[in-house]
Amino acid sequence: MSELHDLTALEQGELVRRREVSPTELVEHYLERADRLDSVGAFVTLTAERARKSATALADVPEQAGQLYGVPTAIKDLNLTAGVPTGFGSAAFADHVPEVSDGVTLALEAAGMVSLGKTSTPEFGSPCYTEPEGRPAAVTPWDRTRMAGGSSGGAAAAVAAGLVPVAQGSDGGGSIRIPASCCGLVGLKPSRGRISGFPMYGDPVGLATAGPIARTVRDAAAMLDALAGRRVGDPAWAPPPSSSFLDSCDRDPGRLRIARFSEPVITDTPLDAECRRAWEDASRLLESLGHEVVDVAVPLPREAVPVFETCWAVLTALSVVPPEREHLLRPLTRWLSERGRAVSAPDFALAIGAMRRYAADALTALAPYDAVLTPTLAAPPLPVGAIRDDADPAADFEAQKRFTPYTSAWNVTGMPAVSLPLHQTPDGLPVGVMLAARPAEEELLLSLAAQVEVAAPWADRRPPGW
């Protein structure tokens, strides 16, 4: 018989609404698993008693309970949660306990979801690997010697290992889609403005957003329904969907024109044969579903890369720590922060303007197409420590670019993008492929992704130790 963790998040929510399983039963089931099975570096803090109290408060299930009411989840260590240690993956903030929750935490609570704790992230969510100082690395449960990716590595490891059914991540350059590919999951970066940045609004460039990490497209869509929505005071917002994002998974996307390219966007690097095979197989699958797949040129020029790096360095420098704690920062963070502080205000403003022009050119070039297909990463998940280089942060940064040469393009354009776990290497490592759509067209993207999942299902794959 199936156990609770074998069920999708939506199936668990349905059992709660039918009063066949209580939120408390689900929470206890997952707390036991998290306590016993977290050899993947998923959690930095388990908030067991808080989760139990929240589940108890949800015992009286309302008639209009949402799709994920009573379903356990987890919140990334970058997201403010009132009364819960939130260290931003940094030893410099090891004792930080916020007094307020941010919009992501509040949205999940309003949906009736129960957080089991905070998931691991690298310092300030900057690297594409999750190896926080003084803590276990987040690893993919498919091979615990290999990285879960980053910066939402803890969230992806938790979902892939069956420690929560679905989790929230955040993505400023690929930080949802990278770990989704490494862990064999669905990772969705929504459109710019889809999810509120309340109350900090800390990204003046518009690269980063929260989003779902899940085992299925439908679970990801349901979590997006919980997270999405504007708040009074938001500087920008995406137009609301015509119905729910979950409903879009049941729609036929029709015959689409899908652009594709495999040339790395941000650096010259070879594409691993398995990643190329995944991309080619996905192209054939899309054609078999009736779509037109068209080869196109890379829509962003290499001249955009130093502009992105300038903005990324300034954003890192915005994570200010007290001077007496700066020695606790990792070498990569210090190096990026020094680069960011060296950028003058006019130069930063010019970089933002240049990035917006590059984005506009890319959006114009891709406007004739309904979706874009690329590899998610240039390689399957790498061994832990393969990228991190504390002795040479510049080399570390270049190695990150070689591993992730595709994902940041859609942060620049603000387009929604999803990594789908369509492929596995002969030795069982997951490999994702990435689909992107026009800004604010998550409904079409989810419709297409759901169609792909039906044609080539993956949800029954289980990593060792499941």
Coordinates of C-alpha atoms in Angstrom, one line a residue:
M1 CA 0.0 0.0 0.0
S2 CA 1.1 3.6 -0.6
E3 CA 2.3 5.6 2.3
L4 CA 1.4 9.2 2.8
H5 CA 4.7 10.5 1.4
D6 CA 4.0 8.5 -1.8
L7 CA 1.0 10.7 -2.5
T8 CA 1.2 14.0 -4.3
A9 CA 0.6 17.2 -2.4
L10 CA -2.8 17.5 -4.2
E11 CA -3.7 14.0 -3.2
Q12 CA -2.8 14.8 0.4
G13 CA -4.9 18.0 0.3
E14 CA -7.9 16.0 -1.1
L15 CA -7.6 13.5 1.8
V16 CA -7.6 16.4 4.3
R17 CA -10.7 18.0 2.7
R18 CA -12.5 14.6 2.8
R19 CA -11.4 14.4 6.4
E20 CA -9.8 11.0 5.8
V21 CA -6.4 12.3 7.0
S22 CA -5.9 15.2 9.4
P23 CA -3.2 18.0 9.1
T24 CA -1.7 16.6 12.3
E25 CA -1.3 13.1 10.8
L26 CA 0.5 14.6 7.8
V27 CA 2.7 16.8 10.0
E28 CA 3.7 13.9 12.3
H29 CA 4.4 11.7 9.3
Y30 CA 6.7 14.2 7.7
L31 CA 8.4 15.3 11.0
E32 CA 9.3 11.7 11.7
R33 CA 10.8 11.3 8.2
A34 CA 12.7 14.6 8.4
D35 CA 14.1 13.6 11.8
R36 CA 15.1 10.1 10.6
L37 CA 16.0 10.6 6.9
D38 CA 17.6 14.0 6.5
S39 CA 20.9 12.8 5.3
V40 CA 20.5 15.1 2.3
G41 CA 21.2 18.4 4.1
A42 CA 17.6 19.6 3.6
F43 CA 16.8 21.5 6.8
V44 CA 18.8 24.0 8.8
T45 CA 16.0 24.3 11.4
L46 CA 13.0 22.0 12.1
T47 CA 10.2 23.8 13.9
A48 CA 8.4 20.7 15.1
E49 CA 6.3 22.2 17.9
R50 CA 5.3 25.2 15.9
A51 CA 4.2 22.9 13.1
R52 CA 2.2 20.7 15.5
K53 CA 0.4 23.8 16.8
S54 CA -0.3 25.0 13.3
A55 CA -1.7 21.6 12.3
T56 CA -3.9 21.5 15.4
A57 CA -5.3 24.9 14.6
L58 CA -6.3 23.6 11.1
A59 CA -8.2 20.6 12.4
D60 CA -11.6 22.0 11.7
V61 CA -11.4 21.9 7.9
P62 CA -13.6 24.6 6.3
E63 CA -15.9 23.7 3.4
Q64 CA -14.0 26.1 1.1
A65 CA -10.5 24.8 2.1
G66 CA -8.0 25.3 -0.6
Q67 CA -6.2 22.6 -2.6
L68 CA -3.2 22.4 -0.3
Y69 CA -5.0 23.1 3.0
G70 CA -3.2 21.1 5.8
V71 CA -0.4 20.0 3.5
P72 CA 3.2 20.2 5.0
T73 CA 5.8 22.3 3.3
A74 CA 9.0 24.2 4.2
I75 CA 10.3 27.7 3.8
K76 CA 13.7 28.7 2.5
D77 CA 16.2 30.2 5.0
L78 CA 16.2 33.4 2.9
N79 CA 12.5 34.1 3.7
L80 CA 11.5 35.9 6.8
T81 CA 9.4 33.9 9.3
A82 CA 8.4 35.7 12.5
G83 CA 9.8 34.0 15.6
V84 CA 11.8 31.4 13.6
P85 CA 15.6 31.7 13.2
T86 CA 16.3 32.9 9.6
G87 CA 20.0 33.1 9.0
F88 CA 20.1 33.7 5.2
G89 CA 22.6 30.8 4.9
S90 CA 25.2 32.9 6.7
A91 CA 27.2 32.5 9.9
A92 CA 27.0 36.3 10.2
F93 CA 23.2 35.9 10.9
A94 CA 23.3 32.7 12.9
D95 CA 21.3 34.3 15.7
H96 CA 18.9 36.3 13.6
V97 CA 15.2 35.9 14.5
P98 CA 12.9 38.2 12.5
E99 CA 9.9 39.8 14.1
V100 CA 7.8 39.8 10.9
S101 CA 7.1 37.3 8.2
D102 CA 7.4 38.1 4.5
G103 CA 4.8 37.8 1.8
V104 CA 5.8 34.2 0.9
T105 CA 5.5 32.9 4.4
L106 CA 2.2 34.8 4.9
A107 CA 0.8 33.4 1.6
L108 CA 1.6 29.8 2.5
E109 CA 0.1 30.2 6.0
A110 CA -3.0 31.8 4.4
A111 CA -3.4 28.8 2.2
G112 CA -3.4 26.5 5.2
M113 CA -0.1 25.0 4.5
V114 CA 2.1 24.0 7.5
S115 CA 5.9 24.7 7.4
L116 CA 8.1 22.1 9.1
G117 CA 11.0 24.5 9.2
K118 CA 13.7 26.3 7.2
T119 CA 15.5 24.7 4.3
S120 CA 19.2 25.1 3.6
T121 CA 20.5 27.8 1.3
P122 CA 24.1 29.1 0.6
E123 CA 25.1 32.5 2.0
F124 CA 22.5 35.1 0.8
G125 CA 21.4 32.6 -1.9
S126 CA 24.2 33.6 -4.1
P127 CA 26.0 30.4 -5.3
C128 CA 24.4 27.7 -7.5
Y129 CA 25.5 25.1 -4.9
T130 CA 24.2 24.7 -1.3
E131 CA 27.2 24.2 1.0
P132 CA 26.6 26.7 3.9
E133 CA 29.4 27.3 6.3
G134 CA 29.4 24.8 9.2
R135 CA 26.5 22.8 7.9
P136 CA 26.1 19.7 5.8
A137 CA 25.9 20.3 2.1
A138 CA 22.6 19.8 0.5
V139 CA 22.9 16.7 -1.8
T140 CA 20.7 15.0 -4.4
P141 CA 19.1 11.9 -2.9
W142 CA 19.9 10.2 -6.3
D143 CA 23.6 10.2 -5.3
R144 CA 24.5 11.6 -1.9
T145 CA 28.0 12.4 -3.0
R146 CA 26.6 15.0 -5.5
M147 CA 25.2 18.4 -5.1
A148 CA 21.5 19.3 -4.8
G149 CA 22.3 22.6 -6.6
G150 CA 21.4 26.0 -5.3
S151 CA 20.5 28.2 -4.0
S152 CA 17.2 26.4 -3.1
G153 CA 19.2 23.2 -2.6
G154 CA 17.7 22.4 0.8
A155 CA 14.2 22.8 -0.5
A156 CA 14.8 20.5 -3.5
A157 CA 16.6 17.9 -1.4
A158 CA 13.6 17.9 1.0
V159 CA 11.1 17.3 -1.7
A160 CA 13.2 14.7 -3.6
A161 CA 13.8 12.7 -0.4
G162 CA 10.2 12.7 0.5
L163 CA 10.6 14.9 3.6
V164 CA 7.9 17.3 2.4
P165 CA 5.6 17.0 -0.6
V166 CA 6.3 20.4 -2.0
A167 CA 8.5 23.4 -1.0
Q168 CA 9.1 27.0 -1.8
G169 CA 12.3 28.2 -3.3
S170 CA 13.6 31.5 -4.8
D171 CA 15.3 32.2 -8.1
G172 CA 17.5 35.2 -9.1
G173 CA 19.6 33.4 -11.6
G174 CA 18.3 29.9 -11.7
S175 CA 18.1 29.0 -8.0
I176 CA 14.8 27.1 -8.3
R177 CA 15.5 25.4 -11.6
I178 CA 19.1 24.4 -10.9
P179 CA 18.2 22.3 -7.9
A180 CA 15.1 20.9 -9.6
S181 CA 17.3 19.6 -12.3
C182 CA 19.9 18.1 -9.9
C183 CA 17.1 16.5 -7.8
G184 CA 14.8 15.2 -10.5
L185 CA 11.9 17.6 -9.8
V186 CA 9.7 20.3 -11.3
G187 CA 11.0 23.8 -10.5
L188 CA 9.1 26.8 -11.7
K189 CA 10.4 30.4 -11.7
P190 CA 7.3 32.6 -12.2
S191 CA 7.1 35.8 -14.2
R192 CA 8.5 39.0 -12.7
G193 CA 5.8 40.5 -10.5
R194 CA 3.8 37.3 -10.1
I195 CA 4.7 36.9 -6.4
S196 CA 5.0 39.8 -3.9
G197 CA 8.4 40.8 -2.5
F198 CA 6.7 42.2 0.6
P199 CA 7.9 43.7 2.9
M200 CA 11.6 44.2 2.0
Y201 CA 11.4 44.6 -1.8
G202 CA 15.1 44.0 -1.7
D203 CA 15.8 43.4 -5.4
P204 CA 15.8 46.7 -7.3
V205 CA 16.9 45.0 -10.5
G206 CA 13.9 42.6 -10.7
L207 CA 15.9 39.4 -11.1
A208 CA 14.6 37.4 -8.2
T209 CA 11.2 35.8 -7.4
A210 CA 9.9 33.0 -5.2
G211 CA 8.4 29.9 -6.7
P212 CA 7.5 26.2 -6.2
I213 CA 9.5 23.0 -6.2
A214 CA 7.5 19.9 -6.6
R215 CA 7.4 16.3 -7.9
T216 CA 4.6 17.0 -10.4
V217 CA 3.5 19.9 -12.6
R218 CA 0.1 20.0 -11.0
D219 CA 1.6 20.2 -7.5
A220 CA 3.8 23.1 -8.7
A221 CA 0.8 24.8 -10.2
A222 CA -1.2 24.5 -7.0
M223 CA 1.6 26.0 -4.9
L224 CA 1.9 28.8 -7.4
D225 CA -1.8 29.5 -6.8
A226 CA -1.1 29.8 -3.1
L227 CA 2.0 32.1 -3.6
A228 CA 0.8 34.3 -6.4
G229 CA -1.0 37.7 -6.0
R230 CA -0.1 41.3 -5.6
R231 CA -0.1 43.3 -2.3
V232 CA -0.8 46.9 -1.9
G233 CA 2.5 48.6 -2.3
D234 CA 4.1 46.2 -4.7
P235 CA 6.2 48.1 -7.3
A236 CA 5.1 45.8 -10.1
W237 CA 2.8 42.9 -10.7
A238 CA 1.9 40.4 -13.3
P239 CA -1.8 40.3 -14.5
P240 CA -3.9 37.7 -12.7
P241 CA -4.6 34.4 -14.5
S242 CA -7.9 33.8 -16.2
S243 CA -8.7 31.1 -13.6
S244 CA -6.4 29.1 -11.3
F245 CA -3.0 27.9 -12.4
L246 CA -4.0 24.4 -11.5
D247 CA -6.9 24.6 -13.9
S248 CA -4.4 25.5 -16.7
C249 CA -2.9 22.0 -16.3
D250 CA -6.1 20.5 -17.6
R251 CA -6.2 22.6 -20.8
D252 CA -4.9 21.5 -24.2
P253 CA -2.2 24.0 -25.1
G254 CA -3.0 23.7 -28.8
R255 CA -0.3 23.5 -31.4
L256 CA 2.5 25.7 -30.4
R257 CA 5.6 27.2 -32.0
I258 CA 8.5 26.4 -29.8
A259 CA 11.9 27.9 -30.3
R260 CA 15.0 26.0 -29.2
F261 CA 18.7 26.5 -28.8
S262 CA 21.5 24.7 -26.9
E263 CA 24.4 27.1 -27.3
P264 CA 25.3 28.3 -23.8
V265 CA 24.2 31.8 -23.1
I266 CA 26.6 33.3 -20.6
T267 CA 29.9 31.6 -21.2
D268 CA 31.7 29.1 -23.5
T269 CA 31.4 25.7 -22.1
P270 CA 30.8 22.2 -23.5
L271 CA 27.4 20.7 -23.1
D272 CA 27.5 17.3 -21.4
A273 CA 26.3 14.5 -23.8
E274 CA 23.5 13.5 -21.4
C275 CA 22.2 17.1 -21.2
R276 CA 22.2 17.3 -25.0
R277 CA 20.4 14.0 -25.2
A278 CA 17.8 15.2 -22.8
W279 CA 17.3 18.4 -24.9
E280 CA 17.1 16.4 -28.2
D281 CA 14.7 13.9 -26.7
A282 CA 12.5 16.7 -25.4
S283 CA 12.5 18.3 -28.9
R284 CA 11.3 15.0 -30.5
L285 CA 8.7 14.6 -27.7
L286 CA 7.3 18.1 -28.4
E287 CA 7.1 17.4 -32.1
S288 CA 5.3 14.1 -31.4
L289 CA 2.7 16.1 -29.5
G290 CA 2.1 18.2 -32.6
H291 CA 4.2 21.3 -31.8
E292 CA 6.5 23.0 -34.3
V293 CA 10.0 23.2 -32.9
V294 CA 12.3 25.8 -34.5
D295 CA 16.0 26.4 -34.1
V296 CA 16.8 30.0 -33.2
A297 CA 19.9 32.0 -32.2
V298 CA 20.7 32.7 -28.6
P299 CA 18.5 35.8 -27.9
L300 CA 21.0 37.5 -25.4
P301 CA 24.4 38.6 -26.6
R302 CA 27.5 38.0 -24.6
E303 CA 27.8 41.7 -24.0
A304 CA 24.9 41.3 -21.6
V305 CA 26.9 39.0 -19.3
P306 CA 29.1 41.7 -17.6
V307 CA 26.0 43.8 -17.2
F308 CA 24.3 41.0 -15.3
E309 CA 27.4 40.4 -13.3
T310 CA 27.5 44.0 -12.2
C311 CA 23.9 43.9 -11.0
W312 CA 24.5 40.5 -9.3
A313 CA 27.5 41.9 -7.4
V314 CA 25.6 45.0 -6.3
L315 CA 22.7 42.8 -5.1
T316 CA 25.2 40.7 -3.0
A317 CA 26.7 43.9 -1.6
L318 CA 23.2 44.9 -0.4
S319 CA 23.2 42.1 2.1
V320 CA 24.9 44.3 4.7
V321 CA 26.3 42.8 7.9
P322 CA 27.7 44.6 11.0
P323 CA 31.4 45.4 10.5
E324 CA 32.3 43.2 13.5
R325 CA 30.8 40.2 11.7
E326 CA 32.2 40.7 8.2
H327 CA 35.0 38.2 9.0
L328 CA 32.3 35.5 9.2
L329 CA 31.3 35.9 5.5
R330 CA 32.5 33.4 3.0
P331 CA 35.3 34.4 0.6
L332 CA 32.9 34.3 -2.4
T333 CA 30.5 36.7 -0.6
R334 CA 33.2 39.1 0.3
W335 CA 34.6 39.0 -3.2
L336 CA 31.2 39.7 -4.8
S337 CA 30.4 42.4 -2.2
E338 CA 33.7 44.1 -2.9
R339 CA 32.9 44.1 -6.6
G340 CA 29.5 45.5 -5.9
R341 CA 30.7 48.3 -3.6
A342 CA 33.2 49.3 -6.3
V343 CA 30.3 50.1 -8.7
S344 CA 29.2 53.8 -8.6
A345 CA 25.6 54.7 -8.4
P346 CA 25.5 56.1 -12.0
D347 CA 27.2 52.9 -13.2
F348 CA 24.7 50.7 -11.4
A349 CA 21.8 52.7 -12.9
L350 CA 23.4 52.4 -16.4
A351 CA 23.7 48.6 -15.9
I352 CA 20.0 48.3 -15.0
G353 CA 19.1 50.3 -18.1
A354 CA 21.4 48.2 -20.3
M355 CA 19.9 45.0 -18.8
R356 CA 16.4 46.2 -19.6
R357 CA 17.4 47.0 -23.2
Y358 CA 19.0 43.6 -23.6
A359 CA 15.8 42.0 -22.1
A360 CA 13.6 44.0 -24.5
D361 CA 15.7 42.8 -27.5
A362 CA 15.4 39.2 -26.4
L363 CA 11.7 39.4 -25.8
T364 CA 11.3 40.9 -29.3
A365 CA 13.3 38.2 -30.9
L366 CA 11.3 35.5 -29.1
A367 CA 7.9 37.1 -29.5
P368 CA 6.9 34.9 -32.5
Y369 CA 7.2 31.8 -30.4
D370 CA 4.9 30.4 -27.7
A371 CA 7.7 28.7 -25.7
V372 CA 11.5 28.3 -25.7
L373 CA 13.3 25.0 -25.1
T374 CA 16.9 24.8 -23.7
P375 CA 18.9 22.5 -21.5
T376 CA 18.5 23.4 -17.8
L377 CA 22.2 22.8 -17.0
A378 CA 25.4 22.1 -18.9
A379 CA 26.0 18.9 -16.8
P380 CA 24.3 16.4 -14.5
P381 CA 24.7 17.1 -10.8
L382 CA 28.4 17.6 -9.9
P383 CA 30.2 16.1 -6.9
V384 CA 30.0 18.2 -3.7
G385 CA 32.8 20.7 -3.6
A386 CA 33.4 20.5 -7.4
I387 CA 32.6 24.2 -7.8
R388 CA 33.3 25.8 -4.4
D389 CA 36.7 27.4 -4.3
D390 CA 37.3 29.5 -1.2
A391 CA 40.9 30.1 -2.2
D392 CA 39.9 31.7 -5.5
P393 CA 36.4 33.1 -5.5
A394 CA 36.8 34.4 -9.1
A395 CA 37.4 30.8 -10.2
D396 CA 34.4 29.7 -8.1
F397 CA 32.2 32.2 -9.9
E398 CA 33.4 31.2 -13.4
A399 CA 32.8 27.5 -12.5
Q400 CA 29.2 28.4 -11.5
K401 CA 28.7 30.1 -14.9
R402 CA 30.0 27.0 -16.7
F403 CA 27.6 24.8 -14.8
T404 CA 24.6 27.1 -15.2
P405 CA 24.9 28.9 -18.6
Y406 CA 21.2 28.9 -19.4
T407 CA 19.0 29.7 -16.4
S408 CA 19.8 33.4 -15.7
A409 CA 18.6 34.5 -19.2
W410 CA 15.0 34.2 -18.1
N411 CA 15.7 36.2 -14.9
V412 CA 16.9 39.0 -17.2
T413 CA 13.8 38.9 -19.4
G414 CA 11.4 38.2 -16.5
M415 CA 9.9 35.3 -18.4
P416 CA 8.4 32.3 -16.5
A417 CA 10.5 29.2 -16.9
V418 CA 10.2 25.6 -15.6
S419 CA 12.7 22.8 -15.4
L420 CA 11.2 19.4 -16.0
P421 CA 12.8 16.1 -15.0
L422 CA 12.5 14.3 -18.3
H423 CA 15.8 12.5 -18.4
Q424 CA 18.2 10.3 -16.3
T425 CA 21.7 9.3 -17.1
P426 CA 22.6 5.6 -17.4
D427 CA 23.8 5.6 -13.8
G428 CA 20.5 7.2 -12.6
L429 CA 21.4 10.9 -12.2
P430 CA 18.5 13.3 -13.0
V431 CA 18.8 15.7 -15.9
G432 CA 16.3 18.5 -16.5
V433 CA 15.2 20.4 -19.6
M434 CA 13.9 23.9 -19.4
L435 CA 10.8 25.5 -21.0
A436 CA 10.2 29.2 -20.9
A437 CA 7.2 31.3 -22.0
R438 CA 6.3 34.9 -22.7
P439 CA 6.0 37.1 -19.6
A440 CA 2.9 36.5 -17.6
E441 CA 2.0 33.4 -19.6
E442 CA 2.4 30.8 -16.8
E443 CA -1.0 29.3 -17.8
L444 CA 0.3 28.4 -21.2
L445 CA 3.6 27.2 -19.8
L446 CA 1.9 25.0 -17.2
S447 CA -0.5 23.6 -19.8
L448 CA 2.4 22.6 -22.0
A449 CA 4.4 21.2 -19.1
A450 CA 1.4 19.1 -17.9
Q451 CA 1.0 17.8 -21.5
V452 CA 4.6 16.8 -21.5
E453 CA 4.3 15.1 -18.1
V454 CA 1.3 13.0 -19.3
A455 CA 3.3 11.9 -22.4
A456 CA 6.5 11.1 -20.5
P457 CA 5.6 10.7 -16.8
W458 CA 8.2 10.8 -14.1
A459 CA 6.4 11.0 -10.7
D460 CA 6.8 7.3 -9.9
R461 CA 10.6 7.5 -9.9
R462 CA 12.0 7.1 -6.4
P463 CA 15.5 7.8 -5.3
P464 CA 17.4 5.4 -3.1
G465 CA 16.2 5.6 0.5
W466 CA 12.7 6.8 -0.3

